[in-house]
Amino acid sequence: MAAFTSHQTQTHFLSKLPTTNKPTRTKPIVTRVRMSYQESGPSLAVVGVTGAVGQEFLSVLSDRDFPYRSIKMLASKRSAGKELSFEDRTYTIEELTENSFDGVDIALFSAGGSISNKFGPIAADRGTVVVDNSSAFRMVENVPLVIPEVNPEAMSGIKLGTGKGALIANPNCSTIICLMAATPLHRRAKVTRMVVSTYQAASGAGAAAMEELELQTREVLEGKPPTCNIFNQQYAFNLFSHNAPILSNGYNEEEMKLVKETRKIWNNNNVRVTATCIRVPVMRAHAESVNLQFENPIDEETAKDILSKAPGVVVIDDRASNHFPTPLEVSNKDDVAVGRIRRDVSQDGNYGLDIFVCGDQIRKGAALNAVQIAEMLL
């Protein structure tokens, strides 16, 4: 079994959240020496820096020693003027405006679809390469939708230093976590149908949802009525259909993202995908049950071998001790964990597999994937 990569070297507000659903730290928190500043590096901007993913952008940039010559911390007018510490400097958060991107090479966006729709094209017109974490541009033709381990070729025409800006979309967190595991198997045996059931953490709804889950848990344990500001029902000690709007076909938006994004990323409109997305009271890591049907046969031992060698994937599949991936084990980790690898007995021969996948929604499901995209531009 491969070892996880764990990153505990940067402290930000997420570390103040409850220890429930968070792993025991195996390393002490240490003070980082600022190593990322380089005169030859690109200039960066982080849009939505005060949010859960915005803070994780900074953590990942620091953990991976991403080179930069300057970095702008951008947020709403409400946050402008506040100070933020990153590596060995204190920055003043600036209000996001149309002039925020002058001289910026790469902008990491995670401030919601409306902000991305307004400011993403403005930044690209100023020569900035935008890596956007919202759904604003994912299904826009000619905007690459990229998971670096899966389809890096999609952004091959985008370069820094040309003065030409661009938009690159980060896929939905559930899509990233699913396809990190499904794609290596797809390359070997060609997936013809995929059935996904997701068990999605509070982090997918933002920092406020994470805080509300903590608050509700305390309230319920104390016999008080739970505060329901983010969701319209009790979240603690409960689960419910994903809170995304329901569409005319009966699917919700989150489920259709998995359908449409998979087809775009795999460049295959014929693959059949269906999904059911559920919100569960877990802090920051998603889990997914994935059933795969293949054009060509693939047995479970071959699948396990393929997955064990796949970049960004770790196999946790110990039947003897009934040990398989859990959200706790992948929280604050880069790798997506895969287990419960078994032949689908409802299909004849080796044409179907069931797998169980867990991944940190804030990290690989959002911030890490975006920073990996930025790394490909260097």
mmCIF file of C-alpha atoms in Angstrom:
data_model
loop_
_atom_site.group_PDB
_atom_site.id
_atom_site.type_symbol
_atom_site.label_atom_id
_atom_site.label_comp_id
_atom_site.label_asym_id
_atom_site.label_seq_id
_atom_site.Cartn_x
_atom_site.Cartn_y
_atom_site.Cartn_z
ATOM 1 C CA MET A 1 0.000 0.000 0.000
ATOM 2 C CA ALA A 2 1.375 3.389 -0.974
ATOM 3 C CA ALA A 3 1.805 6.044 1.688
ATOM 4 C CA PHE A 4 -0.294 9.184 1.746
ATOM 5 C CA THR A 5 1.215 12.600 1.268
ATOM 6 C CA SER A 6 0.146 14.715 4.220
ATOM 7 C CA HIS A 7 0.507 18.481 4.483
ATOM 8 C CA GLN A 8 0.346 20.025 7.925
ATOM 9 C CA THR A 9 2.898 22.819 7.651
ATOM 10 C CA GLN A 10 0.630 25.819 7.185
ATOM 11 C CA THR A 11 -1.877 26.989 9.784
ATOM 12 C CA HIS A 12 -5.011 28.870 8.761
ATOM 13 C CA PHE A 13 -8.617 29.157 9.923
ATOM 14 C CA LEU A 14 -9.545 25.635 8.802
ATOM 15 C CA SER A 15 -7.247 24.246 11.485
ATOM 16 C CA LYS A 16 -9.552 25.806 14.088
ATOM 17 C CA LEU A 17 -12.476 23.660 13.010
ATOM 18 C CA PRO A 18 -13.444 20.715 15.219
ATOM 19 C CA THR A 19 -11.266 17.653 15.384
ATOM 20 C CA THR A 20 -14.248 15.446 14.496
ATOM 21 C CA ASN A 21 -13.620 13.917 11.037
ATOM 22 C CA LYS A 22 -10.024 15.085 11.049
ATOM 23 C CA PRO A 23 -7.067 12.725 11.271
ATOM 24 C CA THR A 24 -4.538 12.636 14.063
ATOM 25 C CA ARG A 25 -1.543 14.710 13.029
ATOM 26 C CA THR A 26 1.496 12.574 12.472
ATOM 27 C CA LYS A 27 3.848 15.522 12.203
ATOM 28 C CA PRO A 28 4.225 18.554 14.443
ATOM 29 C CA ILE A 29 3.322 21.951 13.011
ATOM 30 C CA VAL A 30 6.522 23.679 12.039
ATOM 31 C CA THR A 31 7.332 27.193 10.915
ATOM 32 C CA ARG A 32 8.069 27.272 7.196
ATOM 33 C CA VAL A 33 10.965 29.189 5.775
ATOM 34 C CA ARG A 34 9.664 31.242 2.864
ATOM 35 C CA MET A 35 11.052 29.349 -0.125
ATOM 36 C CA SER A 36 8.544 30.141 -2.880
ATOM 37 C CA TYR A 37 9.540 33.730 -3.669
ATOM 38 C CA GLN A 38 11.492 33.876 -6.926
ATOM 39 C CA GLU A 39 12.150 36.938 -9.083
ATOM 40 C CA SER A 40 11.747 34.751 -12.166
ATOM 41 C CA GLY A 41 8.417 33.300 -10.982
ATOM 42 C CA PRO A 42 4.989 34.367 -12.182
ATOM 43 C CA SER A 43 2.861 36.974 -10.460
ATOM 44 C CA LEU A 44 -0.168 35.441 -8.748
ATOM 45 C CA ALA A 45 -3.580 36.503 -7.524
ATOM 46 C CA VAL A 46 -5.892 34.511 -5.267
ATOM 47 C CA VAL A 47 -9.538 35.518 -5.696
ATOM 48 C CA GLY A 48 -11.771 34.613 -2.758
ATOM 49 C CA VAL A 49 -8.785 34.287 -0.451
ATOM 50 C CA THR A 50 -10.832 34.367 2.758
ATOM 51 C CA GLY A 51 -12.969 31.343 1.845
ATOM 52 C CA ALA A 52 -12.298 27.680 2.593
ATOM 53 C CA VAL A 53 -10.817 26.945 -0.839
ATOM 54 C CA GLY A 54 -9.030 30.302 -0.994
ATOM 55 C CA GLN A 55 -7.246 29.506 2.251
ATOM 56 C CA GLU A 56 -6.416 26.047 0.937
ATOM 57 C CA PHE A 57 -4.941 27.626 -2.211
ATOM 58 C CA LEU A 58 -2.392 29.327 0.040
ATOM 59 C CA SER A 59 -1.678 26.134 1.955
ATOM 60 C CA VAL A 60 -1.080 24.165 -1.248
ATOM 61 C CA LEU A 61 1.057 26.908 -2.823
ATOM 62 C CA SER A 62 3.251 26.890 0.261
ATOM 63 C CA ASP A 63 3.387 23.108 0.616
ATOM 64 C CA ARG A 64 4.448 22.691 -3.004
ATOM 65 C CA ASP A 65 6.906 25.623 -2.984
ATOM 66 C CA PHE A 66 5.111 27.141 -5.948
ATOM 67 C CA PRO A 67 7.408 29.878 -7.309
ATOM 68 C CA TYR A 68 6.084 33.437 -7.497
ATOM 69 C CA ARG A 69 7.490 36.944 -7.615
ATOM 70 C CA SER A 70 4.362 38.565 -6.189
ATOM 71 C CA ILE A 71 0.949 37.542 -4.912
ATOM 72 C CA LYS A 72 -2.264 39.536 -4.539
ATOM 73 C CA MET A 73 -4.835 38.573 -1.929
ATOM 74 C CA LEU A 74 -8.246 39.482 -3.340
ATOM 75 C CA ALA A 75 -11.697 39.271 -1.743
ATOM 76 C CA SER A 76 -14.920 41.209 -1.352
ATOM 77 C CA LYS A 77 -15.171 44.794 -0.172
ATOM 78 C CA ARG A 78 -16.192 43.446 3.239
ATOM 79 C CA SER A 79 -12.801 41.769 3.698
ATOM 80 C CA ALA A 80 -10.676 44.474 2.077
ATOM 81 C CA GLY A 81 -8.147 46.056 4.415
ATOM 82 C CA LYS A 82 -7.802 43.050 6.686
ATOM 83 C CA GLU A 83 -4.363 41.550 7.132
ATOM 84 C CA LEU A 84 -3.427 37.999 6.226
ATOM 85 C CA SER A 85 -0.180 36.165 7.001
ATOM 86 C CA PHE A 86 1.303 33.914 4.343
ATOM 87 C CA GLU A 87 4.709 32.279 4.679
ATOM 88 C CA ASP A 88 6.917 35.008 6.188
ATOM 89 C CA ARG A 89 4.956 38.064 5.094
ATOM 90 C CA THR A 90 1.835 39.944 6.085
ATOM 91 C CA TYR A 91 -0.454 40.946 3.228
ATOM 92 C CA THR A 92 -3.343 43.387 3.121
ATOM 93 C CA ILE A 93 -6.411 41.904 1.459
ATOM 94 C CA GLU A 94 -7.500 43.992 -1.512
ATOM 95 C CA GLU A 95 -10.995 44.459 -2.872
ATOM 96 C CA LEU A 96 -11.564 42.621 -6.141
ATOM 97 C CA THR A 97 -12.055 45.145 -8.960
ATOM 98 C CA GLU A 98 -11.701 45.243 -12.729
ATOM 99 C CA ASN A 99 -8.188 46.659 -12.251
ATOM 100 C CA SER A 100 -7.004 43.888 -9.932
ATOM 101 C CA PHE A 101 -5.338 41.867 -12.694
ATOM 102 C CA ASP A 102 -2.898 44.342 -14.201
ATOM 103 C CA GLY A 103 0.450 42.547 -14.327
ATOM 104 C CA VAL A 104 -0.976 39.269 -12.949
ATOM 105 C CA ASP A 105 0.181 36.120 -14.763
ATOM 106 C CA ILE A 106 -1.969 33.490 -13.004
ATOM 107 C CA ALA A 107 -5.171 34.008 -11.019
ATOM 108 C CA LEU A 108 -6.696 31.267 -8.886
ATOM 109 C CA PHE A 109 -10.440 31.891 -8.525
ATOM 110 C CA SER A 110 -12.753 30.456 -5.876
ATOM 111 C CA ALA A 111 -15.362 33.081 -5.147
ATOM 112 C CA GLY A 112 -18.490 31.597 -6.733
ATOM 113 C CA GLY A 113 -19.893 31.461 -10.227
ATOM 114 C CA SER A 114 -21.232 35.022 -10.409
ATOM 115 C CA ILE A 115 -17.843 36.512 -9.480
ATOM 116 C CA SER A 116 -16.075 34.236 -11.957
ATOM 117 C CA ASN A 117 -18.527 35.106 -14.728
ATOM 118 C CA LYS A 118 -17.900 38.802 -14.174
ATOM 119 C CA PHE A 119 -14.189 38.962 -13.453
ATOM 120 C CA GLY A 120 -12.790 35.839 -15.174
ATOM 121 C CA PRO A 121 -13.113 37.217 -18.732
ATOM 122 C CA ILE A 122 -11.853 40.616 -17.547
ATOM 123 C CA ALA A 123 -8.730 38.990 -16.136
ATOM 124 C CA ALA A 124 -8.194 36.910 -19.279
ATOM 125 C CA ASP A 125 -8.527 40.047 -21.428
ATOM 126 C CA ARG A 126 -5.752 41.620 -19.314
ATOM 127 C CA GLY A 127 -3.436 38.708 -20.198
ATOM 128 C CA THR A 128 -3.999 36.635 -17.050
ATOM 129 C CA VAL A 129 -4.417 32.865 -17.151
ATOM 130 C CA VAL A 130 -7.408 32.171 -14.915
ATOM 131 C CA VAL A 131 -7.803 28.816 -13.145
ATOM 132 C CA ASP A 132 -11.410 28.890 -11.979
ATOM 133 C CA ASN A 133 -12.869 26.625 -9.323
ATOM 134 C CA SER A 134 -16.526 27.498 -9.962
ATOM 135 C CA SER A 135 -18.937 25.945 -12.454
ATOM 136 C CA ALA A 136 -19.017 29.125 -14.552
ATOM 137 C CA PHE A 137 -16.883 27.931 -17.478
ATOM 138 C CA ARG A 138 -16.744 24.146 -17.145
ATOM 139 C CA MET A 139 -19.074 23.362 -20.010
ATOM 140 C CA VAL A 140 -18.098 26.339 -22.169
ATOM 141 C CA GLU A 141 -16.706 25.197 -25.497
ATOM 142 C CA ASN A 142 -12.965 25.859 -25.920
ATOM 143 C CA VAL A 143 -12.454 26.287 -22.162
ATOM 144 C CA PRO A 144 -10.314 23.355 -20.985
ATOM 145 C CA LEU A 145 -11.758 21.313 -18.113
ATOM 146 C CA VAL A 146 -8.666 19.769 -16.591
ATOM 147 C CA ILE A 147 -7.525 17.123 -14.125
ATOM 148 C CA PRO A 148 -3.729 17.073 -14.620
ATOM 149 C CA GLU A 149 -3.413 13.309 -14.058
ATOM 150 C CA VAL A 150 -6.288 12.635 -16.475
ATOM 151 C CA ASN A 151 -6.301 15.050 -19.437
ATOM 152 C CA PRO A 152 -3.313 17.440 -19.318
ATOM 153 C CA GLU A 153 -3.376 17.660 -23.116
ATOM 154 C CA ALA A 154 -6.576 19.726 -22.924
ATOM 155 C CA MET A 155 -4.587 22.844 -21.957
ATOM 156 C CA SER A 156 -1.575 22.273 -24.194
ATOM 157 C CA GLY A 157 -2.205 25.460 -26.176
ATOM 158 C CA ILE A 158 -2.087 27.758 -23.138
ATOM 159 C CA LYS A 159 1.292 29.276 -22.264
ATOM 160 C CA LEU A 160 2.612 31.910 -19.892
ATOM 161 C CA GLY A 161 4.710 34.765 -21.182
ATOM 162 C CA THR A 162 2.784 35.243 -24.415
ATOM 163 C CA GLY A 163 0.687 38.140 -23.125
ATOM 164 C CA LYS A 164 -2.396 36.139 -24.017
ATOM 165 C CA GLY A 165 -4.777 35.321 -21.213
ATOM 166 C CA ALA A 166 -7.027 32.276 -20.960
ATOM 167 C CA LEU A 167 -9.672 30.550 -18.898
ATOM 168 C CA ILE A 168 -9.124 27.043 -17.485
ATOM 169 C CA ALA A 169 -11.863 25.333 -15.510
ATOM 170 C CA ASN A 170 -11.356 23.177 -12.434
ATOM 171 C CA PRO A 171 -13.874 20.307 -12.530
ATOM 172 C CA ASN A 172 -16.428 19.733 -9.818
ATOM 173 C CA CYS A 173 -14.952 18.106 -6.714
ATOM 174 C CA SER A 174 -17.010 14.924 -7.104
ATOM 175 C CA THR A 175 -15.927 14.575 -10.723
ATOM 176 C CA ILE A 176 -12.246 14.968 -9.844
ATOM 177 C CA ILE A 177 -12.360 12.390 -7.057
ATOM 178 C CA CYS A 178 -14.315 9.922 -9.186
ATOM 179 C CA LEU A 179 -12.209 10.235 -12.334
ATOM 180 C CA MET A 180 -8.900 9.995 -10.500
ATOM 181 C CA ALA A 181 -9.881 6.377 -9.812
ATOM 182 C CA ALA A 182 -11.987 5.575 -12.863
ATOM 183 C CA THR A 183 -9.667 6.945 -15.555
ATOM 184 C CA PRO A 184 -6.750 4.481 -15.140
ATOM 185 C CA LEU A 185 -9.277 1.640 -15.498
ATOM 186 C CA HIS A 186 -10.972 3.396 -18.423
ATOM 187 C CA ARG A 187 -7.646 3.605 -20.239
ATOM 188 C CA ARG A 188 -7.187 -0.150 -19.914
ATOM 189 C CA ALA A 189 -10.682 -1.509 -20.529
ATOM 190 C CA LYS A 190 -12.841 1.439 -21.742
ATOM 191 C CA VAL A 191 -15.750 2.360 -19.501
ATOM 192 C CA THR A 192 -19.101 2.194 -21.285
ATOM 193 C CA ARG A 193 -21.321 2.909 -18.259
ATOM 194 C CA MET A 194 -20.646 4.393 -14.827
ATOM 195 C CA VAL A 195 -23.030 4.551 -11.856
ATOM 196 C CA VAL A 196 -21.919 6.868 -9.032
ATOM 197 C CA SER A 197 -23.365 7.426 -5.554
ATOM 198 C CA THR A 198 -21.671 10.221 -3.632
ATOM 199 C CA TYR A 199 -21.477 10.922 0.107
ATOM 200 C CA GLN A 200 -20.449 14.561 0.212
ATOM 201 C CA ALA A 201 -18.917 16.526 3.068
ATOM 202 C CA ALA A 202 -19.841 19.908 4.490
ATOM 203 C CA SER A 203 -16.771 21.512 2.930
ATOM 204 C CA GLY A 204 -18.410 21.303 -0.493
ATOM 205 C CA ALA A 205 -20.853 23.964 0.690
ATOM 206 C CA GLY A 206 -18.090 26.217 2.053
ATOM 207 C CA ALA A 207 -16.622 27.289 5.355
ATOM 208 C CA ALA A 208 -19.969 28.472 6.719
ATOM 209 C CA ALA A 209 -21.459 24.989 6.229
ATOM 210 C CA MET A 210 -18.505 23.429 8.045
ATOM 211 C CA GLU A 211 -18.982 25.825 10.934
ATOM 212 C CA GLU A 212 -22.728 25.136 10.997
ATOM 213 C CA LEU A 213 -22.157 21.370 11.145
ATOM 214 C CA GLU A 214 -19.970 21.888 14.215
ATOM 215 C CA LEU A 215 -22.544 24.215 15.769
ATOM 216 C CA GLN A 216 -25.465 21.869 15.058
ATOM 217 C CA THR A 217 -23.593 18.904 16.522
ATOM 218 C CA ARG A 218 -23.104 20.763 19.780
ATOM 219 C CA GLU A 219 -26.708 21.992 19.799
ATOM 220 C CA VAL A 220 -28.202 18.543 19.197
ATOM 221 C CA LEU A 221 -26.006 16.958 21.882
ATOM 222 C CA GLU A 222 -27.159 19.671 24.299
ATOM 223 C CA GLY A 223 -30.820 19.065 23.433
ATOM 224 C CA LYS A 224 -31.223 22.405 21.651
ATOM 225 C CA PRO A 225 -32.920 22.940 18.273
ATOM 226 C CA PRO A 226 -30.263 23.061 15.542
ATOM 227 C CA THR A 227 -29.403 26.297 13.746
ATOM 228 C CA CYS A 228 -30.261 25.803 10.059
ATOM 229 C CA ASN A 229 -28.923 28.804 8.154
ATOM 230 C CA ILE A 230 -26.969 27.065 5.375
ATOM 231 C CA PHE A 231 -29.270 24.101 4.805
ATOM 232 C CA ASN A 232 -33.014 24.151 5.459
ATOM 233 C CA GLN A 233 -32.892 21.042 7.619
ATOM 234 C CA GLN A 234 -30.845 19.403 10.352
ATOM 235 C CA TYR A 235 -27.430 18.304 9.074
ATOM 236 C CA ALA A 236 -25.833 16.900 12.233
ATOM 237 C CA PHE A 237 -26.613 13.194 12.765
ATOM 238 C CA ASN A 238 -28.517 13.188 9.469
ATOM 239 C CA LEU A 239 -28.028 12.890 5.726
ATOM 240 C CA PHE A 240 -30.111 14.102 2.810
ATOM 241 C CA SER A 241 -30.212 14.473 -0.945
ATOM 242 C CA HIS A 242 -27.644 17.017 -2.131
ATOM 243 C CA ASN A 243 -28.881 20.575 -1.736
ATOM 244 C CA ALA A 244 -28.266 21.522 -5.383
ATOM 245 C CA PRO A 245 -31.385 22.582 -7.329
ATOM 246 C CA ILE A 246 -33.494 19.815 -8.874
ATOM 247 C CA LEU A 247 -33.743 19.910 -12.669
ATOM 248 C CA SER A 248 -36.674 19.010 -14.917
ATOM 249 C CA ASN A 249 -35.290 15.498 -15.474
ATOM 250 C CA GLY A 250 -35.379 14.765 -11.731
ATOM 251 C CA TYR A 251 -31.590 14.910 -11.319
ATOM 252 C CA ASN A 252 -30.022 17.727 -9.322
ATOM 253 C CA GLU A 253 -27.327 20.019 -10.682
ATOM 254 C CA GLU A 254 -24.558 18.230 -8.788
ATOM 255 C CA GLU A 255 -25.506 14.895 -10.368
ATOM 256 C CA MET A 256 -25.624 16.324 -13.880
ATOM 257 C CA LYS A 257 -22.196 17.915 -13.371
ATOM 258 C CA LEU A 258 -20.778 14.406 -12.956
ATOM 259 C CA VAL A 259 -22.550 13.282 -16.139
ATOM 260 C CA LYS A 260 -21.545 16.207 -18.356
ATOM 261 C CA GLU A 261 -18.053 16.819 -16.978
ATOM 262 C CA THR A 262 -17.056 13.160 -17.304
ATOM 263 C CA ARG A 263 -17.998 13.210 -20.986
ATOM 264 C CA LYS A 264 -16.058 16.409 -21.610
ATOM 265 C CA ILE A 265 -12.929 15.343 -19.714
ATOM 266 C CA TRP A 266 -12.870 11.901 -21.355
ATOM 267 C CA ASN A 267 -13.796 13.478 -24.719
ATOM 268 C CA ASN A 268 -16.453 10.797 -25.070
ATOM 269 C CA ASN A 269 -20.116 11.740 -25.432
ATOM 270 C CA ASN A 270 -21.120 8.083 -25.679
ATOM 271 C CA VAL A 271 -20.142 7.043 -22.154
ATOM 272 C CA ARG A 272 -23.270 6.518 -20.049
ATOM 273 C CA VAL A 273 -23.125 8.095 -16.598
ATOM 274 C CA THR A 274 -25.725 8.330 -13.858
ATOM 275 C CA ALA A 275 -25.303 9.682 -10.344
ATOM 276 C CA THR A 276 -27.043 10.139 -7.005
ATOM 277 C CA CYS A 277 -25.482 12.754 -4.734
ATOM 278 C CA ILE A 278 -26.035 12.781 -0.963
ATOM 279 C CA ARG A 279 -24.890 15.263 1.676
ATOM 280 C CA VAL A 280 -23.486 13.536 4.788
ATOM 281 C CA PRO A 281 -22.308 15.010 8.125
ATOM 282 C CA VAL A 282 -18.590 14.707 7.424
ATOM 283 C CA MET A 283 -16.318 17.743 7.624
ATOM 284 C CA ARG A 284 -14.131 17.881 4.495
ATOM 285 C CA ALA A 285 -13.715 14.649 2.507
ATOM 286 C CA HIS A 286 -16.108 13.113 -0.022
ATOM 287 C CA ALA A 287 -16.754 9.395 -0.515
ATOM 288 C CA GLU A 288 -18.133 7.774 -3.662
ATOM 289 C CA SER A 289 -19.396 4.335 -4.580
ATOM 290 C CA VAL A 290 -18.620 3.743 -8.262
ATOM 291 C CA ASN A 291 -19.892 0.918 -10.454
ATOM 292 C CA LEU A 292 -18.081 0.545 -13.770
ATOM 293 C CA GLN A 293 -19.090 -1.412 -16.858
ATOM 294 C CA PHE A 294 -16.378 -2.031 -19.484
ATOM 295 C CA GLU A 295 -16.131 -2.756 -23.174
ATOM 296 C CA ASN A 296 -13.148 -5.033 -22.579
ATOM 297 C CA PRO A 297 -12.656 -7.502 -19.719
ATOM 298 C CA ILE A 298 -10.640 -6.524 -16.649
ATOM 299 C CA ASP A 299 -10.319 -8.612 -13.499
ATOM 300 C CA GLU A 300 -10.070 -7.215 -9.993
ATOM 301 C CA GLU A 301 -6.404 -8.106 -9.490
ATOM 302 C CA THR A 302 -5.451 -6.292 -12.694
ATOM 303 C CA ALA A 303 -7.564 -3.336 -11.608
ATOM 304 C CA LYS A 304 -5.889 -3.233 -8.205
ATOM 305 C CA ASP A 305 -2.453 -3.316 -9.841
ATOM 306 C CA ILE A 306 -3.366 -0.504 -12.236
ATOM 307 C CA LEU A 307 -4.732 1.659 -9.434
ATOM 308 C CA SER A 308 -1.727 1.030 -7.193
ATOM 309 C CA LYS A 309 0.503 2.499 -9.920
ATOM 310 C CA ALA A 310 -1.752 5.439 -10.832
ATOM 311 C CA PRO A 311 -0.428 8.905 -9.924
ATOM 312 C CA GLY A 312 -2.329 10.594 -7.125
ATOM 313 C CA VAL A 313 -4.074 7.361 -6.094
ATOM 314 C CA VAL A 314 -3.479 5.117 -3.088
ATOM 315 C CA VAL A 315 -5.097 1.700 -2.683
ATOM 316 C CA ILE A 316 -6.582 0.788 0.721
ATOM 317 C CA ASP A 317 -8.126 -2.619 0.166
ATOM 318 C CA ASP A 318 -7.540 -4.967 3.094
ATOM 319 C CA ARG A 319 -10.353 -7.520 3.095
ATOM 320 C CA ALA A 320 -8.900 -9.562 5.941
ATOM 321 C CA SER A 321 -9.141 -6.677 8.413
ATOM 322 C CA ASN A 322 -12.127 -5.003 6.699
ATOM 323 C CA HIS A 323 -10.038 -1.862 6.184
ATOM 324 C CA PHE A 324 -11.023 0.383 3.285
ATOM 325 C CA PRO A 325 -10.949 4.144 2.553
ATOM 326 C CA THR A 326 -12.636 6.532 4.975
ATOM 327 C CA PRO A 327 -13.091 10.314 4.895
ATOM 328 C CA LEU A 328 -10.978 10.606 8.051
ATOM 329 C CA GLU A 329 -8.006 8.915 6.427
ATOM 330 C CA VAL A 330 -7.976 11.182 3.380
ATOM 331 C CA SER A 331 -8.661 14.506 5.127
ATOM 332 C CA ASN A 332 -5.767 16.925 4.599
ATOM 333 C CA LYS A 333 -4.189 14.457 2.152
ATOM 334 C CA ASP A 334 -3.326 14.897 -1.520
ATOM 335 C CA ASP A 335 -4.024 11.365 -2.728
ATOM 336 C CA VAL A 336 -7.401 9.884 -3.592
ATOM 337 C CA ALA A 337 -7.914 6.532 -1.847
ATOM 338 C CA VAL A 338 -9.568 3.556 -3.556
ATOM 339 C CA GLY A 339 -10.790 0.291 -2.064
ATOM 340 C CA ARG A 340 -13.592 -2.320 -2.116
ATOM 341 C CA ILE A 341 -12.236 -3.326 -5.538
ATOM 342 C CA ARG A 342 -14.368 -6.259 -6.616
ATOM 343 C CA ARG A 343 -16.011 -7.861 -9.619
ATOM 344 C CA ASP A 344 -19.600 -6.826 -10.242
ATOM 345 C CA VAL A 345 -21.407 -10.154 -9.806
ATOM 346 C CA SER A 346 -24.500 -8.823 -11.603
ATOM 347 C CA GLN A 347 -22.550 -8.929 -14.881
ATOM 348 C CA ASP A 348 -21.213 -11.937 -16.746
ATOM 349 C CA GLY A 349 -17.455 -12.347 -16.858
ATOM 350 C CA ASN A 350 -14.989 -9.570 -15.986
ATOM 351 C CA TYR A 351 -16.894 -6.718 -17.591
ATOM 352 C CA GLY A 352 -17.844 -4.883 -14.407
ATOM 353 C CA LEU A 353 -16.194 -3.603 -11.224
ATOM 354 C CA ASP A 354 -17.330 -1.920 -8.033
ATOM 355 C CA ILE A 355 -14.957 0.459 -6.244
ATOM 356 C CA PHE A 356 -15.184 2.841 -3.267
ATOM 357 C CA VAL A 357 -13.320 6.147 -3.479
ATOM 358 C CA CYS A 358 -12.517 8.845 -0.902
ATOM 359 C CA GLY A 359 -10.806 12.187 -1.464
ATOM 360 C CA ASP A 360 -10.304 15.482 0.336
ATOM 361 C CA GLN A 361 -12.846 17.810 -1.262
ATOM 362 C CA ILE A 362 -10.994 21.018 -0.425
ATOM 363 C CA ARG A 363 -7.588 19.714 -1.444
ATOM 364 C CA LYS A 364 -7.593 17.420 -4.512
ATOM 365 C CA GLY A 365 -11.252 18.215 -5.105
ATOM 366 C CA ALA A 366 -10.468 21.917 -5.448
ATOM 367 C CA ALA A 367 -7.264 23.728 -4.398
ATOM 368 C CA LEU A 368 -4.630 21.101 -5.168
ATOM 369 C CA ASN A 369 -6.055 20.394 -8.609
ATOM 370 C CA ALA A 370 -6.048 24.126 -9.412
ATOM 371 C CA VAL A 371 -2.445 24.572 -8.267
ATOM 372 C CA GLN A 372 -1.379 21.502 -10.262
ATOM 373 C CA ILE A 373 -2.941 23.158 -13.322
ATOM 374 C CA ALA A 374 -0.939 26.297 -12.544
ATOM 375 C CA GLU A 375 2.230 24.198 -12.218
ATOM 376 C CA MET A 376 1.686 22.901 -15.745
ATOM 377 C CA LEU A 377 1.914 26.483 -16.975
ATOM 378 C CA LEU A 378 5.408 27.033 -15.567
#
